[in-house]
Short mmCIF file of C-alpha atoms and ligand atoms in Angstrom, two decimals:
data_model
loop_
_atom_site.label_atom_id
_atom_site.label_comp_id
_atom_site.label_asym_id
_atom_site.label_seq_id
_atom_site.Cartn_x
_atom_site.Cartn_y
_atom_site.Cartn_z
CA MET F 733 86.39 96.87 100.83
CA GLN F 734 83.24 96.63 102.77
CA GLN F 735 82.42 94.29 105.50
CA ALA F 736 78.66 94.82 105.64
CA GLU F 737 78.01 94.15 102.05
CA MET F 738 80.47 91.33 101.86
CA VAL F 739 79.01 89.50 104.80
CA GLN F 740 75.91 88.98 102.70
CA ARG F 741 77.71 88.52 99.44
CA GLU F 742 79.32 85.15 99.88
CA ASN F 743 82.48 85.44 97.88
CA TRP F 744 84.46 87.84 95.81
CA ARG F 745 82.66 88.37 92.57
CA SER F 746 85.71 87.45 90.60
CA ARG F 747 89.25 86.31 91.05
CA LEU F 748 90.38 89.66 89.74
CA GLY F 749 88.24 91.45 92.32
CA PHE F 750 89.92 89.53 95.11
CA ILE F 751 93.43 90.05 93.78
CA MET F 752 92.82 93.75 93.28
CA ALA F 753 91.43 94.21 96.77
CA ALA F 754 94.24 92.26 98.45
CA ALA F 755 96.87 93.95 96.28
CA GLY F 756 95.13 97.27 96.94
CA SER F 757 95.59 96.74 100.66
CA ALA F 758 99.18 95.63 100.22
CA ILE F 759 100.38 98.25 97.74
CA GLY F 760 100.44 101.63 99.38
CA LEU F 761 102.71 104.08 101.12
CA GLY F 762 104.67 101.07 102.37
CA ASN F 763 105.96 100.43 98.87
CA ILE F 764 106.46 103.87 97.40
CA TRP F 765 107.23 105.97 100.47
CA ARG F 766 108.57 103.61 103.12
CA PHE F 767 110.51 100.96 101.19
CA PRO F 768 112.81 103.40 99.32
CA TYR F 769 113.58 105.48 102.38
CA LEU F 770 114.29 102.42 104.56
CA THR F 771 116.56 101.12 101.80
CA GLY F 772 118.37 104.45 101.87
CA MET F 773 118.70 104.46 105.64
CA ASN F 774 119.91 100.85 105.77
CA GLY F 775 122.68 100.92 103.22
CA GLY F 776 121.00 99.93 99.94
CA GLY F 777 121.58 96.54 98.27
CA ALA F 778 122.15 94.48 101.42
CA PHE F 779 118.83 95.67 102.84
CA ILE F 780 117.07 94.73 99.60
CA VAL F 781 118.55 91.20 99.64
CA ILE F 782 117.46 90.68 103.26
CA TYR F 783 114.05 92.15 102.49
CA LEU F 784 113.55 89.76 99.57
CA MET F 785 114.51 86.79 101.76
CA CYS F 786 111.96 87.91 104.35
CA VAL F 787 109.29 88.21 101.66
CA ILE F 788 110.03 84.83 100.08
CA PHE F 789 110.59 82.73 103.19
CA VAL F 790 108.33 84.45 105.70
CA GLY F 791 105.87 86.78 103.97
CA LEU F 792 104.60 84.40 101.32
CA SER F 793 104.11 81.54 103.80
CA ILE F 794 102.31 83.80 106.27
CA MET F 795 100.06 85.14 103.55
CA ILE F 796 99.12 81.60 102.50
CA ALA F 797 98.44 80.82 106.17
CA GLU F 798 96.30 83.95 106.69
CA PHE F 799 94.21 83.22 103.59
CA ALA F 800 93.79 79.61 104.72
CA VAL F 801 92.68 80.54 108.26
CA GLY F 802 90.27 83.14 106.91
CA ARG F 803 88.70 80.90 104.29
CA LYS F 804 88.50 77.88 106.56
CA THR F 805 86.68 79.74 109.33
CA GLY F 806 84.87 82.26 107.15
CA LEU F 807 85.53 84.81 109.89
CA ALA F 808 87.56 87.99 110.35
CA ALA F 809 90.67 88.04 112.52
CA VAL F 810 89.46 87.95 116.13
CA GLY F 811 86.54 85.68 115.30
CA ALA F 812 88.74 83.29 113.36
CA TYR F 813 91.07 82.78 116.30
CA LYS F 814 88.21 82.68 118.77
CA ALA F 815 86.28 80.09 116.80
CA HIS F 816 89.20 77.76 117.19
CA ASN F 817 90.34 78.48 120.69
CA ARG F 818 89.07 81.27 122.92
CA SER F 819 92.33 81.94 124.64
CA TRP F 820 93.81 82.83 121.26
CA SER F 821 91.56 85.86 120.76
CA PHE F 822 94.37 88.09 122.00
CA ALA F 823 96.32 87.33 118.83
CA GLY F 824 93.43 88.71 116.79
CA ALA F 825 93.02 91.64 119.17
CA LEU F 826 96.71 92.42 118.79
CA GLY F 827 96.06 92.73 115.07
CA VAL F 828 93.20 95.14 115.66
CA LEU F 829 95.45 97.20 117.90
CA SER F 830 98.14 97.21 115.21
CA GLY F 831 95.68 98.51 112.64
CA PHE F 832 94.55 101.14 115.09
CA PHE F 833 98.09 102.37 115.82
CA ILE F 834 99.18 102.29 112.17
CA MET F 835 96.27 104.65 111.61
CA GLY F 836 98.00 106.92 114.12
CA PHE F 837 100.58 107.93 111.50
CA TYR F 838 99.57 106.55 108.08
CA PRO F 839 97.05 109.35 107.39
CA VAL F 840 99.74 111.95 108.15
CA VAL F 841 101.77 110.66 105.20
CA GLY F 842 98.58 110.19 103.15
CA GLY F 843 97.96 113.89 103.79
CA TRP F 844 101.44 114.79 102.55
CA SER F 845 100.74 112.88 99.35
CA LEU F 846 97.39 114.60 98.87
CA ALA F 847 99.05 117.97 99.48
CA TYR F 848 101.79 117.26 96.95
CA MET F 849 99.23 116.38 94.31
CA ILE F 850 97.76 119.88 94.62
CA LYS F 851 101.08 121.60 95.22
CA SER F 852 102.41 120.15 91.95
CA VAL F 853 100.12 122.59 90.15
CA THR F 854 100.58 125.51 92.50
CA GLY F 855 104.27 126.11 92.01
CA LEU F 856 106.10 123.35 93.91
CA LEU F 857 108.06 122.44 90.80
CA SER F 858 108.87 125.96 89.66
CA VAL F 859 111.97 126.40 91.83
CA PRO F 860 113.75 123.01 91.69
CA GLU F 861 116.51 124.07 94.12
CA ALA F 862 113.92 124.83 96.80
CA ILE F 863 112.20 121.41 96.67
CA PRO F 864 114.33 119.66 99.34
CA ASP F 865 113.97 122.46 101.89
CA TYR F 866 110.32 122.91 101.09
CA PHE F 867 109.47 119.44 102.33
CA GLY F 868 111.08 120.06 105.72
CA ALA F 869 109.30 123.39 106.08
CA PHE F 870 105.96 121.87 105.05
CA ILE F 871 105.88 118.92 107.45
CA THR F 872 107.13 120.91 110.43
CA ALA F 873 104.55 123.70 110.03
CA PRO F 874 101.96 123.64 112.81
CA THR F 875 98.69 123.74 110.90
CA GLU F 876 98.97 123.05 107.17
CA PRO F 877 99.86 119.34 107.36
CA LEU F 878 97.06 118.86 109.89
CA ILE F 879 94.51 120.11 107.42
CA TRP F 880 95.69 117.73 104.71
CA MET F 881 95.79 114.85 107.18
CA LEU F 882 92.24 115.53 108.35
CA LEU F 883 91.08 115.78 104.75
CA TYR F 884 92.72 112.46 103.96
CA LEU F 885 91.26 110.81 107.06
CA ALA F 886 87.82 112.24 106.26
CA ILE F 887 87.87 110.49 102.87
CA ASN F 888 88.58 107.20 104.68
CA VAL F 889 85.74 107.82 107.10
CA LEU F 890 83.25 108.62 104.35
CA ILE F 891 84.09 105.43 102.51
CA VAL F 892 84.12 103.11 105.51
CA ALA F 893 81.10 104.68 107.28
CA ARG F 894 78.94 104.17 104.24
CA GLY F 895 80.34 100.70 103.72
CA VAL F 896 80.40 101.40 100.02
CA ALA F 897 83.84 100.94 98.63
CA GLU F 898 82.83 100.49 95.03
CA GLY F 899 84.05 103.92 94.00
CA ILE F 900 87.41 103.51 95.55
CA GLU F 901 87.79 100.00 94.18
CA THR F 902 87.06 101.27 90.70
CA ALA F 903 89.47 104.15 91.19
CA GLY F 904 92.05 101.62 92.37
CA LYS F 905 91.51 99.47 89.31
CA ILE F 906 92.32 102.42 87.09
CA LEU F 907 94.95 104.12 89.17
CA MET F 908 96.96 101.10 90.21
CA PRO F 909 97.95 100.28 86.61
CA THR F 910 98.53 104.02 86.13
CA LEU F 911 100.93 103.99 89.05
CA PHE F 912 102.80 101.02 87.58
CA ALA F 913 102.96 102.67 84.15
CA LEU F 914 104.21 105.92 85.65
CA LEU F 915 106.84 104.11 87.67
CA ILE F 916 108.11 102.46 84.48
CA PHE F 917 108.27 105.85 82.80
CA ILE F 918 110.09 107.37 85.79
CA ILE F 919 112.55 104.46 85.87
CA PHE F 920 113.50 105.12 82.24
CA ARG F 921 113.93 108.82 82.97
CA SER F 922 115.83 108.20 86.15
CA VAL F 923 118.35 105.70 84.77
CA SER F 924 119.13 107.88 81.78
CA LEU F 925 120.26 110.82 83.92
CA PRO F 926 124.02 111.47 84.14
CA GLY F 927 125.61 109.61 87.03
CA ALA F 928 122.62 107.29 87.46
CA GLY F 929 124.88 104.21 87.50
CA ALA F 930 125.91 104.98 91.08
CA GLY F 931 122.28 104.63 92.13
CA LEU F 932 121.95 101.26 90.41
CA ARG F 933 125.13 100.04 92.07
CA TYR F 934 123.81 101.26 95.42
CA LEU F 935 120.65 99.19 94.91
CA PHE F 936 122.14 96.03 93.49
CA VAL F 937 125.67 95.69 94.89
CA PRO F 938 125.19 94.79 98.57
CA ASP F 939 127.50 96.31 101.14
CA TRP F 940 127.27 93.88 104.03
CA SER F 941 129.40 95.97 106.34
CA GLN F 942 126.42 98.07 107.35
CA VAL F 943 124.13 95.19 108.31
CA THR F 944 123.17 94.81 111.99
CA GLY F 945 120.38 93.09 113.92
CA GLN F 946 118.43 96.30 113.47
CA THR F 947 118.70 96.07 109.68
CA VAL F 948 117.23 92.58 109.69
CA LEU F 949 114.41 93.57 112.03
CA ALA F 950 113.69 96.62 109.86
CA ALA F 951 113.51 94.40 106.75
CA LEU F 952 111.26 91.86 108.45
CA GLY F 953 108.96 94.56 109.83
CA GLN F 954 108.80 96.20 106.41
CA ALA F 955 107.87 92.87 104.78
CA PHE F 956 104.93 92.50 107.16
CA PHE F 957 103.90 96.12 106.80
CA SER F 958 104.11 96.13 103.04
CA LEU F 959 102.25 92.84 102.59
CA SER F 960 99.56 93.83 105.16
CA LEU F 961 100.45 90.80 107.26
CA GLY F 962 100.60 90.03 110.96
CA MET F 963 97.42 91.84 111.82
CA GLY F 964 94.61 89.75 110.44
CA CYS F 965 93.86 91.92 107.44
CA MET F 966 94.53 89.08 105.03
CA ILE F 967 92.61 86.66 107.28
CA THR F 968 89.58 88.88 106.76
CA TYR F 969 90.16 89.00 103.01
CA GLY F 970 90.62 85.25 102.91
CA SER F 971 87.29 84.76 104.64
CA TYR F 972 85.60 86.01 101.48
CA LEU F 973 87.65 83.90 99.11
CA SER F 974 85.77 81.30 97.11
CA LYS F 975 86.37 77.63 97.91
CA LYS F 976 87.30 77.13 94.28
CA GLU F 977 90.23 79.50 94.37
CA ASN F 978 93.78 78.28 94.63
CA ILE F 979 95.15 79.95 97.78
CA PRO F 980 98.89 79.51 97.19
CA SER F 981 98.73 80.88 93.67
CA ASN F 982 96.60 83.86 94.75
CA ALA F 983 99.06 84.60 97.54
CA LEU F 984 101.97 84.35 95.12
CA THR F 985 100.31 86.84 92.77
CA VAL F 986 99.69 89.38 95.53
CA VAL F 987 103.21 89.01 96.95
CA THR F 988 104.76 89.36 93.48
CA MET F 989 102.74 92.49 92.68
CA ASP F 990 103.61 94.10 95.99
CA THR F 991 107.32 93.31 95.77
CA THR F 992 107.49 94.45 92.16
CA ALA F 993 105.96 97.77 93.15
CA ALA F 994 108.53 98.27 95.91
CA ILE F 995 111.52 97.39 93.74
CA MET F 996 110.21 99.61 90.97
CA ALA F 997 109.90 102.50 93.42
CA GLY F 998 113.53 101.97 94.42
CA LEU F 999 114.60 101.81 90.77
CA ALA F 1000 112.68 104.98 90.04
CA MET F 1001 114.23 106.97 92.84
CA PHE F 1002 117.83 105.98 93.54
CA PRO F 1003 119.41 106.61 90.11
CA ALA F 1004 117.88 110.10 90.09
CA LEU F 1005 118.85 110.68 93.70
CA PHE F 1006 122.51 109.90 92.99
CA SER F 1007 122.43 111.92 89.81
CA PHE F 1008 121.18 114.95 91.78
CA GLY F 1009 123.90 114.41 94.39
CA MET F 1010 121.35 113.92 97.16
CA GLU F 1011 121.75 111.97 100.38
CA PRO F 1012 120.32 108.39 100.26
CA ALA F 1013 119.76 108.29 104.03
CA GLN F 1014 117.57 111.37 104.12
CA GLY F 1015 114.63 109.49 105.65
CA PRO F 1016 110.88 109.94 105.20
CA GLY F 1017 111.21 112.85 102.76
CA LEU F 1018 112.76 110.76 100.00
CA VAL F 1019 109.79 110.32 97.64
CA PHE F 1020 108.61 113.89 98.29
CA VAL F 1021 111.98 115.32 97.32
CA VAL F 1022 113.30 113.07 94.55
CA ILE F 1023 110.13 112.70 92.47
CA PRO F 1024 109.25 116.42 92.33
CA SER F 1025 112.90 117.25 91.57
CA LEU F 1026 112.83 114.82 88.68
CA PHE F 1027 109.57 116.17 87.30
CA ALA F 1028 110.73 119.76 87.77
CA GLN F 1029 113.16 119.21 84.89
CA MET F 1030 110.34 118.41 82.50
CA GLY F 1031 108.39 121.66 82.18
CA SER F 1032 104.60 121.62 82.05
CA MET F 1033 104.59 117.94 81.14
CA GLY F 1034 106.38 117.38 84.48
CA VAL F 1035 103.65 119.24 86.32
CA LEU F 1036 100.99 117.03 84.81
CA LEU F 1037 102.93 113.84 85.55
CA SER F 1038 103.56 114.96 89.11
CA VAL F 1039 99.83 115.50 89.69
CA ILE F 1040 99.07 112.05 88.31
CA PHE F 1041 101.87 110.46 90.35
CA PHE F 1042 100.82 111.90 93.69
CA GLY F 1043 97.16 111.36 92.80
CA ALA F 1044 97.84 107.69 92.14
CA LEU F 1045 99.95 107.44 95.30
CA THR F 1046 97.10 108.95 97.32
CA ILE F 1047 94.63 106.42 95.91
CA ALA F 1048 97.09 103.57 96.57
CA ALA F 1049 97.38 104.86 100.13
CA LEU F 1050 93.58 105.07 100.45
CA THR F 1051 93.00 101.49 99.35
CA SER F 1052 95.43 100.48 102.12
CA SER F 1053 94.18 102.75 104.90
CA ILE F 1054 90.53 101.88 104.38
CA SER F 1055 91.52 98.26 104.93
CA LEU F 1056 93.22 99.32 108.17
CA LEU F 1057 90.23 101.33 109.37
CA GLU F 1058 87.93 98.50 108.32
CA VAL F 1059 89.84 96.00 110.50
CA VAL F 1060 89.08 98.17 113.55
CA VAL F 1061 85.50 98.93 112.55
CA ALA F 1062 84.72 95.28 111.74
CA TYR F 1063 86.05 94.28 115.17
CA LEU F 1064 83.82 96.81 116.97
CA MET F 1065 80.82 95.73 114.90
CA ASP F 1066 81.32 91.97 115.17
CA GLU F 1067 82.61 91.58 118.69
CA HIS F 1068 81.00 94.54 120.48
CA LYS F 1069 77.87 95.00 118.39
CA VAL F 1070 78.57 98.67 117.68
CA GLU F 1071 76.74 100.02 114.67
CA ARG F 1072 78.94 100.71 111.60
CA ARG F 1073 78.68 104.49 111.56
CA LYS F 1074 79.26 104.82 115.27
CA ALA F 1075 82.20 102.45 115.14
CA THR F 1076 83.73 104.39 112.26
CA PHE F 1077 83.34 107.78 113.89
CA ALA F 1078 84.56 106.61 117.30
CA ALA F 1079 87.61 104.85 115.88
CA SER F 1080 88.52 107.67 113.53
CA THR F 1081 88.17 110.35 116.20
CA VAL F 1082 90.84 108.66 118.27
CA MET F 1083 92.92 108.08 115.13
CA ALA F 1084 92.66 111.79 114.31
CA ILE F 1085 94.01 112.68 117.75
CA MET F 1086 96.91 110.26 117.37
CA CYS F 1087 97.63 111.66 113.89
CA ILE F 1088 97.58 115.25 115.18
CA LEU F 1089 100.21 114.28 117.75
CA SER F 1090 102.23 112.42 115.09
CA SER F 1091 102.11 115.31 112.68
CA LEU F 1092 103.05 117.88 115.31
CA SER F 1093 105.93 115.68 116.46
CA MET F 1094 107.65 116.68 113.21
CA GLY F 1095 107.67 120.30 114.35
CA VAL F 1096 106.30 122.03 117.42
CA LEU F 1097 106.12 118.84 119.50
CA SER F 1098 109.50 117.52 118.40
CA GLY F 1099 110.78 117.88 121.95
CA VAL F 1100 108.04 115.73 123.45
CA GLN F 1101 109.04 112.10 123.78
CA ILE F 1102 107.34 108.96 124.95
CA PHE F 1103 109.56 105.97 125.56
CA GLY F 1104 112.45 107.86 124.05
CA VAL F 1105 110.88 108.77 120.70
CA GLY F 1106 108.44 111.30 119.24
CA PHE F 1107 104.79 110.38 118.62
CA PHE F 1108 105.20 109.56 114.92
CA ASP F 1109 108.08 107.17 115.61
CA PHE F 1110 106.27 105.75 118.62
CA PHE F 1111 103.31 104.53 116.54
CA ASP F 1112 105.59 103.48 113.69
CA ILE F 1113 108.14 101.50 115.73
CA LEU F 1114 105.53 99.97 118.01
CA THR F 1115 103.57 98.48 115.11
CA ASP F 1116 106.20 97.81 112.54
CA LYS F 1117 109.06 96.56 114.69
CA ILE F 1118 107.06 94.81 117.42
CA PHE F 1119 103.35 94.15 116.88
CA LEU F 1120 103.32 92.97 113.26
CA ALA F 1121 106.29 90.62 113.62
CA ILE F 1122 104.93 89.16 116.85
CA GLY F 1123 101.45 88.97 115.28
CA GLY F 1124 102.97 86.99 112.41
CA MET F 1125 104.82 84.73 114.81
CA LEU F 1126 101.63 84.04 116.79
CA LEU F 1127 99.78 83.21 113.59
CA ALA F 1128 102.51 80.79 112.54
CA ILE F 1129 102.46 79.09 115.95
CA PHE F 1130 98.67 78.93 115.87
CA VAL F 1131 98.55 77.38 112.41
CA GLY F 1132 101.54 75.10 112.90
CA TRP F 1133 100.77 73.79 116.37
CA PHE F 1134 97.05 74.26 116.97
CA MET F 1135 95.50 73.45 113.62
CA ASP F 1136 95.23 70.03 112.09
CA LYS F 1137 97.79 69.34 109.40
CA GLU F 1138 95.46 67.29 107.22
CA GLU F 1139 92.73 69.91 107.45
CA LEU F 1140 95.23 72.50 106.29
CA ARG F 1141 96.23 70.25 103.40
CA THR F 1142 92.58 69.90 102.43
CA GLU F 1143 92.10 73.67 102.63
CA LEU F 1144 95.16 74.48 100.57
CA THR F 1145 94.52 71.86 97.91
CA ASN F 1146 90.77 72.52 97.72
CA ASP F 1147 90.02 68.99 98.88
CA GLY F 1148 92.71 67.50 96.70
CA THR F 1149 91.44 69.07 93.50
CA VAL F 1150 94.44 71.36 93.01
CA THR F 1151 98.07 70.56 93.65
CA PHE F 1152 100.24 72.40 96.11
CA SER F 1153 103.58 70.67 95.66
CA PHE F 1154 105.26 72.77 98.32
CA PHE F 1155 102.81 71.85 101.06
CA GLU F 1156 105.37 70.02 103.20
CA LEU F 1157 107.91 72.80 102.79
CA TRP F 1158 105.29 75.43 103.63
CA TYR F 1159 104.10 73.47 106.66
CA ASN F 1160 107.60 73.04 108.07
CA LEU F 1161 108.39 76.69 107.49
CA ILE F 1162 105.24 77.73 109.34
CA LYS F 1163 105.60 75.23 112.16
CA TYR F 1164 109.31 75.40 112.92
CA VAL F 1165 111.34 77.84 110.89
CA ILE F 1166 109.25 81.01 110.94
CA PRO F 1167 108.46 81.15 114.67
CA VAL F 1168 112.13 80.59 115.51
CA ALA F 1169 113.36 82.98 112.83
CA ILE F 1170 111.04 85.77 113.98
CA ALA F 1171 112.00 85.21 117.61
CA VAL F 1172 115.71 85.39 116.74
CA VAL F 1173 115.34 88.47 114.55
CA ALA F 1174 113.18 90.20 117.15
CA ALA F 1175 115.69 89.40 119.90
CA MET F 1176 118.61 90.63 117.77
CA GLY F 1177 116.76 93.78 116.86
CA ILE F 1178 115.57 94.44 120.37
CA ALA F 1179 119.06 93.92 121.73
CA ALA F 1180 120.44 96.42 119.25
CA ILE F 1181 117.71 98.97 119.61
CA GLU F 1182 118.19 102.18 121.52
CA GLN F 1183 114.58 102.38 122.65
CA THR F 1184 114.61 99.56 125.17
CA SER F 1185 111.75 101.07 127.16
CA LEU F 1186 109.57 101.20 124.05
CA MET F 1187 110.25 97.54 123.34
CA ILE F 1188 109.40 96.56 126.88
CA PHE F 1189 106.20 98.60 126.67
CA GLY F 1190 105.23 96.85 123.42
CA LEU F 1191 105.82 93.40 124.88
CA LEU F 1192 103.88 94.34 128.03
CA VAL F 1193 100.88 95.36 125.92
CA ILE F 1194 100.92 91.93 124.32
CA VAL F 1195 101.12 90.20 127.71
CA VAL F 1196 98.22 92.28 129.04
CA LEU F 1197 96.15 91.39 125.96
CA ALA F 1198 96.92 87.71 126.52
CA ILE F 1199 95.84 87.92 130.15
CA PHE F 1200 92.54 89.56 129.29
CA SER F 1201 92.07 87.39 126.23
CA LYS F 1202 88.70 86.01 127.23
CA LYS F 1203 87.21 89.51 127.45
CA LEU F 1204 88.21 90.56 123.93
N1 PFF K 1989 100.42 97.38 103.20
C1 PFF K 1989 100.13 98.78 103.33
C2 PFF K 1989 101.22 99.56 102.67
O1 PFF K 1989 102.23 98.98 102.23
O2 PFF K 1989 101.13 100.78 102.57
C3 PFF K 1989 99.92 99.19 104.77
C4 PFF K 1989 99.04 98.25 105.53
C5 PFF K 1989 97.71 98.08 105.14
C6 PFF K 1989 99.54 97.50 106.56
C7 PFF K 1989 96.89 97.15 105.78
C8 PFF K 1989 98.75 96.58 107.23
C9 PFF K 1989 97.43 96.42 106.81
F1 PFF K 1989 96.67 95.54 107.41
#
């Protein structure tokens, strides 16, 4: 999506255009790479149940609130907060910082996906037994993953610097349905393998014995990450939404698409994983091990499908990461009057450095730790477990306590022309339930977390932002 052009163009050209762009931002590595591996690391079914509760009771309400704030003010994140109350600009700035740090590891995984698209043709699938070890060797190598990451990041830069996202939006419109279709195909394949039932039971029969405060925080963080919430991205999208559009129903569509994609990814992978006798808690390599192993059984047809799968995954990742880069670039342009190209190159240069550190932390730099974790985990935990959830909590407090209830009703019912029967429920969730729930979950998670120093650092950053709020 493109800020420059859209500033002039008043609204999204069509409802479909808006849904596709918002869903394009939401559906990405978070759904296909992150959701299945977190499910595997957090015990399966119980994690999914908690995740769904977070999506329904927190994610959907926050998305409605972000769209409403964006459309009401017609401004992107920082501006939207600032327009209302200057001392709230830190909440917007926190979002920009989240986007910036997520771009410190997202392109590393985007690079893996790009690499696997090409590697599918160059022999990755020819020795099925070697696929699991290959992934470990690939990501820990010192140079190869860096090249793919830089290539991936360069594509982002080209798109955002030119401010012309038409190509990628068109590619998304074709490849997103392709990804869905492929997932359906893979699900059928996966569930028909011998021993697949164990995978289905793992996904749908919750084992509550493994649930801790950490599990709940992981599920909440994943809901924010996957839905692109808690960092102002959807505020920006909402600012381009036509006054005629029904916000709650648009939000429901985006949330449903995103959640369906995540559940489908789980359904595609776990039956096959159990059938192959693999370990569910293997971590970030899950999609890169299970999917190629599955396709490896299908001869040359498998090679073709693997190329299409990782190609579609790369495009899904791109439509998400350009929205992340755009959040940072739009901030530099709007608030600091930096020209688009300069803003893009400056931001992406720092992102490239962070990504190099993240990528190397898988291998040669694995011994280097900051706040008790490697670079990749540092950027990941900082954003996903702290910044996004707190960003969401701040937004809920802002909307619930600092905006006028009747104005919100007018915004969400388009001046009374559409009905939003759940308005009171939504309002009470935003005003009372969500801030308290996030605070409790964050406290439980923080108490259970090993990286206390990292948590304290994250909270300190937020305090510092709040103190310097007026300068942001
Ligand atoms: N939602 C994206 C994904 O699931 O891959 C990641 C993301 C994009 C997070 C944009 C936050 C954001 F603002």
